[in-house]
Amino acid sequence: MSDSKTPLLDELEKGPWPSFVTEIKKAAKKSPKAADLLRQLELSYKDKKTHWKHGGIVGVRGYGGGIIGRFSDVPEQFPDAAHFHTIRVNQPSGWFYTSDALRELCDIWDKYGSGLTNMHGSTGDTVFLGTGTDELEDIFTELSRAGWDLGGSGSDVRTPSCCVGPARCEFACYDTLDLTYNLTMAYQDELHRPLFPYKWKFKMAGCPNDCVASIARSDFSIIGIWRDDIRIDQDAVAEYTEKGMNIQSDVIARCPTQCMAWNGSKLGINNSECTKCMHCINVMPKALRPGTDTGACLLIGAKAPIIHGALLSSVLVPFMKMEPPYDELHDLVEKIWEFWDEHGVSRERVGECIQRVGLGNFLEGIGLEPSPQMVTAPRDNPYIFYEDYYAEEEEGGEE
């Protein structure tokens, strides 16, 4: 295809950075779908509006999720992009693939789709971009025979995703890969058949560095943590100082709770004040290590700004051991879903539901005791009454 046919898109190829336009042009050399996509995209830039419309729900038999329908509003001009649906394929835990597995996926996609992929979507899936309604069942059948499954979309459990965990990271406090697989297999119905008020995202981070940004992007964050003392190798601390590190300015002064002390020869940590921010461990990884009594902190309620503003997740359970078969975690998750299903409204994320009904009512509904770690901001209203006070008044016989 001549560049002169897409002058506006050609501008996006200029500069030192990679361009999605270049990749579409490569695919367009052998895919009519990609070629028409390129032409329609040029028209969108020219008209300054999208030429995609919502033309109905599409999917595969037995599943309500996994396919995002996309239809052109100018199909007569671009017939090969008239239907350009997106397919989400459930990725392996930690995004570990063999080259054979990637070739297998690409061979299926080249056979039925545009050849364009997104590795990976914001939820985590392998994303196939652009196929027709008539090809959906064939793609799904071939994926299934090869051992692949569709991911989540719509008002369901979205594809669980995690960091590389103990496979590559020495700081991982639990096996993120195993838990991701466990949740994916346990909640197949919830993943493939939208039954919730809105979407639900699990994201697993092996340590407080939170390399998957679960605290900002998931309804339910499972972040690895420890509850004993940080391990210190004083000889390694001394080695850092010998090599020129200023412990006072680079570590002590940057501790958010000021729980560390340095006397010039020995590092001390008041672990009761430590908030597990990981800064000191990241700066001196040879000298400091997470403790050995490891598990996870569970947080709830993050979302992007769609209807209301963005939310960061808040602590729900300060510490839970995270070991197979994860019965305590499953029990808690299912209690939350039951409450959300009963009290949530359409297109309301669980964090928004908690804000609307109140944290106290939510905790009572799921049978969880309050804890100080759940407080996101200090109280500024002194006129707050507690149910315990009312109970005491009733027992005392006050009118």
XYZ file of C-alpha atoms in Angstrom:
399
model
C 0.000 0.000 0.000
C 1.326 3.404 -0.992
C 2.005 5.797 1.876
C 0.288 8.541 -0.131
C -3.078 6.908 0.567
C -2.692 7.547 4.315
C -0.972 10.934 4.675
C -2.335 11.620 8.171
C -1.296 8.239 9.534
C 2.105 8.646 7.910
C 2.762 11.525 10.312
C 2.510 9.067 13.224
C 5.476 7.130 11.866
C 7.829 10.089 12.148
C 10.174 10.335 15.084
C 12.371 7.867 16.968
C 9.587 5.938 18.712
C 7.858 2.758 17.453
C 4.568 3.327 15.617
C 1.425 1.209 15.591
C 0.827 2.528 12.070
C 3.978 0.794 10.861
C 2.782 -2.471 12.346
C -0.663 -2.179 10.741
C 0.998 -1.497 7.385
C 3.066 -4.661 7.759
C -0.051 -6.696 8.472
C -1.941 -5.003 5.628
C 0.479 -6.486 3.071
C -1.086 -9.913 3.604
C -4.378 -9.212 5.446
C -7.370 -7.508 3.762
C -8.809 -6.907 7.229
C -5.737 -4.936 8.308
C -5.707 -3.056 4.999
C -9.281 -1.857 5.437
C -8.556 -1.025 9.069
C -5.757 1.239 7.886
C -8.018 3.026 5.401
C -10.813 3.448 7.942
C -8.391 4.811 10.517
C -7.169 7.389 7.996
C -10.808 8.443 7.461
C -11.288 8.796 11.224
C -8.316 11.152 11.449
C -9.652 13.109 8.496
C -13.207 13.373 9.889
C -11.980 13.813 13.485
C -14.349 11.159 14.783
C -14.369 7.427 15.271
C -16.046 5.267 12.669
C -16.731 2.383 15.026
C -20.203 1.786 16.381
C -21.828 -0.579 18.844
C -23.844 -2.854 16.615
C -24.859 -5.553 19.074
C -23.480 -8.225 21.386
C -21.332 -10.943 19.855
C -19.800 -14.022 21.457
C -19.309 -17.767 21.277
C -21.723 -20.467 22.379
C -21.839 -20.969 26.140
C -19.790 -17.870 26.937
C -20.987 -14.379 27.702
C -17.530 -12.840 27.846
C -14.241 -12.876 25.987
C -15.377 -11.123 22.793
C -15.649 -7.347 22.386
C -17.874 -6.495 19.439
C -16.695 -3.809 17.044
C -18.550 -2.750 13.893
C -17.737 -0.138 11.264
C -20.304 2.597 10.601
C -19.055 2.808 6.995
C -19.031 -0.899 6.032
C -19.756 -0.158 2.380
C -16.410 1.668 2.134
C -14.393 -0.864 4.109
C -16.104 -4.263 3.780
C -13.196 -6.260 5.217
C -13.339 -4.165 8.407
C -17.147 -4.129 8.617
C -16.820 -6.534 11.564
C -13.583 -6.101 13.482
C -14.145 -7.888 16.793
C -11.572 -8.201 19.572
C -10.885 -11.572 21.196
C -9.329 -11.820 24.644
C -7.268 -14.968 25.210
C -6.486 -15.950 28.794
C -2.735 -15.498 29.228
C -0.491 -17.857 31.212
C 0.361 -16.780 34.761
C 3.116 -14.188 34.766
C 3.004 -13.973 30.936
C 5.428 -16.857 30.514
C 5.220 -18.340 27.007
C 7.310 -20.762 25.034
C 8.118 -19.791 21.454
C 6.032 -22.761 20.291
C 3.033 -21.463 22.233
C 3.326 -18.023 20.648
C 3.614 -19.525 17.166
C 0.539 -21.626 17.876
C -1.485 -18.546 18.810
C -0.263 -16.563 15.826
C -0.977 -19.394 13.383
C -4.590 -19.567 14.556
C -4.943 -15.809 14.369
C -3.393 -15.503 10.911
C -5.846 -18.130 9.687
C -9.001 -16.338 10.846
C -8.153 -12.762 11.831
C -6.263 -9.640 10.859
C -2.930 -10.799 12.279
C -2.828 -7.802 14.627
C -2.270 -8.488 18.311
C -1.864 -6.542 21.531
C 0.587 -8.175 23.917
C -0.985 -7.499 26.370
C -4.245 -5.738 27.172
C -4.512 -3.675 30.344
C -6.311 -6.549 32.068
C -3.548 -8.924 31.031
C -5.022 -10.950 28.186
C -3.394 -11.766 24.882
C -5.542 -9.603 22.608
C -6.486 -10.533 19.039
C -7.587 -7.414 17.154
C -9.961 -7.773 14.245
C -12.074 -10.671 13.040
C -15.565 -11.213 11.655
C -18.616 -12.624 13.385
C -18.567 -15.743 11.205
C -15.009 -16.620 12.297
C -15.572 -16.455 16.047
C -16.686 -20.049 16.581
C -13.858 -21.412 14.431
C -11.234 -19.408 16.320
C -12.665 -20.473 19.665
C -12.738 -24.129 18.621
C -9.105 -24.103 17.517
C -7.985 -22.242 20.636
C -9.819 -24.756 22.833
C -8.317 -27.751 21.035
C -4.870 -26.269 21.567
C -5.518 -25.785 25.287
C -6.241 -22.054 25.319
C -9.306 -20.325 26.746
C -10.972 -16.948 26.430
C -10.489 -14.246 29.034
C -13.110 -12.118 30.729
C -15.087 -9.147 29.437
C -18.266 -7.434 30.492
C -19.716 -7.630 34.007
C -17.739 -10.647 35.136
C -14.437 -11.672 36.677
C -11.787 -10.312 34.351
C -8.789 -12.480 33.579
C -6.708 -12.761 36.780
C -3.140 -11.556 36.288
C 0.020 -11.361 38.352
C 3.653 -10.347 38.461
C 6.380 -12.898 37.714
C 6.516 -13.702 41.419
C 8.954 -16.354 42.688
C 9.812 -17.367 39.117
C 12.052 -14.302 38.708
C 11.793 -12.151 41.840
C 13.692 -12.753 45.078
C 11.300 -10.527 47.060
C 8.096 -12.487 46.327
C 6.288 -13.261 49.572
C 3.909 -15.848 48.088
C 3.491 -17.811 44.873
C 1.632 -15.363 42.644
C 1.709 -17.767 39.692
C 0.036 -20.594 41.584
C -2.638 -18.346 43.089
C -3.450 -16.808 39.697
C -3.912 -20.262 38.200
C -6.004 -21.329 41.208
C -8.364 -18.346 40.926
C -8.633 -18.746 37.148
C -9.648 -22.383 37.434
C -11.895 -21.936 40.499
C -13.989 -19.132 39.003
C -14.598 -20.321 35.445
C -18.328 -19.601 35.601
C -17.776 -16.122 36.997
C -15.091 -15.448 34.381
C -17.049 -16.528 31.312
C -20.634 -15.645 32.204
C -21.349 -12.035 33.252
C -23.467 -12.166 36.404
C -22.134 -9.245 38.465
C -23.239 -5.591 38.719
C -20.028 -4.711 36.853
C -16.464 -5.940 36.296
C -14.242 -7.481 38.976
C -10.458 -7.609 38.641
C -8.021 -9.748 40.625
C -4.367 -8.744 40.476
C -1.607 -10.503 42.352
C 1.624 -8.746 43.378
C 4.315 -10.771 45.093
C 5.666 -7.937 47.238
C 4.835 -4.319 48.160
C 6.677 -3.043 45.071
C 3.421 -4.032 43.336
C 4.870 -4.361 39.837
C 1.399 -5.003 38.360
C 0.055 -1.765 39.907
C -2.755 -3.744 41.532
C -3.405 -1.011 44.096
C -4.535 1.321 41.287
C -6.023 -1.094 38.743
C -7.876 -3.901 40.486
C -11.002 -4.348 42.537
C -9.183 -6.908 44.672
C -5.436 -6.512 45.201
C -3.433 -9.347 46.747
C -0.048 -7.875 47.660
C 2.697 -9.988 49.198
C 3.920 -8.865 52.619
C 5.605 -10.135 55.787
C 4.643 -9.671 59.429
C 7.911 -10.371 61.211
C 11.115 -8.319 61.160
C 13.103 -7.241 58.113
C 16.239 -9.380 57.906
C 19.452 -7.366 58.194
C 22.973 -8.343 57.181
C 25.083 -5.765 59.016
C 28.250 -6.775 57.146
C 26.513 -6.075 53.824
C 25.318 -2.699 55.187
C 28.923 -1.851 55.981
C 29.933 -2.897 52.477
C 27.425 -0.448 51.017
C 28.931 2.386 53.067
C 32.449 1.393 52.027
C 31.389 1.688 48.393
C 30.166 5.236 48.920
C 26.471 4.972 49.863
C 25.257 7.625 52.306
C 22.998 5.529 54.520
C 21.637 8.564 56.342
C 20.493 10.505 53.280
C 19.749 7.635 50.881
C 17.910 5.341 53.291
C 17.141 6.784 56.731
C 15.927 10.206 55.584
C 13.649 8.660 52.971
C 11.884 6.227 55.288
C 8.239 7.429 55.346
C 7.709 6.497 59.007
C 11.246 7.336 60.210
C 11.462 3.900 61.794
C 15.147 3.418 60.979
C 18.324 4.563 62.726
C 22.011 4.599 61.734
C 24.839 5.228 64.173
C 27.603 5.056 61.616
C 28.278 1.349 62.077
C 24.967 -0.400 62.711
C 21.514 -0.124 61.149
C 18.484 -0.402 63.398
C 14.812 -0.825 62.442
C 11.756 -0.337 64.655
C 9.719 -2.962 62.819
C 6.508 -2.138 64.681
C 6.471 1.213 62.845
C 7.476 -0.179 59.436
C 4.828 0.129 56.725
C 6.619 -2.264 54.319
C 7.196 0.411 51.672
C 10.225 -1.541 50.322
C 12.392 1.574 49.840
C 15.237 0.450 52.073
C 15.166 -3.076 50.655
C 15.200 -1.740 47.087
C 18.178 0.511 47.853
C 20.159 -2.146 49.734
C 18.923 -5.514 48.425
C 22.096 -7.349 49.513
C 21.776 -6.096 53.083
C 18.029 -6.159 53.693
C 15.423 -8.826 53.011
C 11.701 -9.250 53.729
C 10.935 -11.333 56.799
C 10.254 -15.054 56.711
C 6.670 -15.037 58.050
C 5.154 -14.141 54.703
C 1.655 -13.874 53.277
C -0.401 -11.141 51.645
C -2.262 -7.937 52.395
C -5.716 -7.858 50.773
C -7.000 -4.551 49.438
C -10.292 -3.684 47.784
C -11.896 -1.071 45.595
C -9.544 0.381 42.949
C -10.921 1.569 39.599
C -10.280 3.977 36.750
C -12.341 7.195 36.363
C -15.366 6.171 34.296
C -18.609 7.229 36.016
C -17.024 8.590 39.200
C -13.407 9.481 39.883
C -10.493 7.088 40.123
C -10.066 5.121 43.347
C -7.028 3.478 44.894
C -7.737 0.262 46.747
C -7.924 0.299 50.546
C -6.778 -2.301 53.059
C -9.373 -4.952 53.805
C -7.286 -7.657 55.512
C -3.861 -6.512 56.796
C -2.380 -10.006 56.634
C -3.459 -13.435 55.448
C -1.318 -16.503 54.896
C -1.394 -17.276 51.185
C -0.919 -21.012 50.799
C -2.833 -23.715 48.888
C -5.707 -24.499 48.842
C -6.466 -20.820 49.662
C -9.754 -21.699 51.403
C -9.768 -18.596 53.621
C -9.296 -16.349 50.589
C -12.021 -18.077 48.564
C -14.437 -17.821 51.482
C -13.834 -14.070 51.843
C -14.114 -13.376 48.103
C -17.408 -15.222 47.830
C -18.870 -13.342 50.811
C -17.906 -10.056 49.132
C -19.511 -11.149 45.861
C -22.696 -12.120 47.679
C -22.897 -8.684 49.342
C -22.077 -6.846 46.098
C -24.605 -8.889 44.150
C -27.327 -8.026 46.669
C -26.529 -4.330 47.211
C -24.688 -3.210 44.077
C -26.424 -1.408 41.240
C -25.807 -1.751 37.526
C -22.318 -0.651 36.387
C -21.183 -0.031 39.970
C -17.763 -1.347 40.907
C -17.396 -2.902 44.338
C -15.359 0.091 45.598
C -18.154 2.456 44.619
C -20.683 0.172 46.299
C -18.673 0.275 49.539
C -18.505 4.074 49.376
C -22.268 4.295 48.873
C -23.406 1.840 51.573
C -20.626 2.695 54.020
C -17.620 0.669 55.116
C -19.281 -0.301 58.410
C -22.307 -1.813 56.691
C -20.041 -3.593 54.206
C -17.861 -5.131 56.931
C -20.928 -6.213 58.878
C -22.406 -7.728 55.722
C -19.361 -9.883 55.016
C -18.704 -10.735 58.664
C -15.286 -9.067 58.929
C -14.072 -7.255 62.040
C -12.860 -3.654 61.552
C -9.167 -2.929 61.999
C -7.147 0.313 62.177
C -5.424 -0.442 58.853
C -8.754 0.057 57.077
C -8.739 3.781 57.918
C -7.745 5.734 54.805
C -7.806 9.191 56.441
C -7.981 10.520 60.010
C -11.453 11.309 61.324
C -12.309 15.006 61.203
C -15.878 14.891 62.549
C -16.212 14.505 66.353
C -19.959 13.841 66.127
C -19.744 10.128 65.412
C -21.746 7.613 67.393
C -20.966 3.932 67.653
C -23.378 1.023 67.830
C -21.656 -0.177 71.005
C -22.783 3.013 72.784
C -26.385 2.385 71.831
C -26.115 -1.213 73.036
C -24.777 -0.038 76.408
C -27.622 2.461 76.754
C -30.213 -0.222 76.038
C -28.644 -2.585 78.574
C -28.647 0.218 81.181
C -32.347 0.773 80.672
C -32.059 4.371 79.521
C -35.122 5.765 77.770
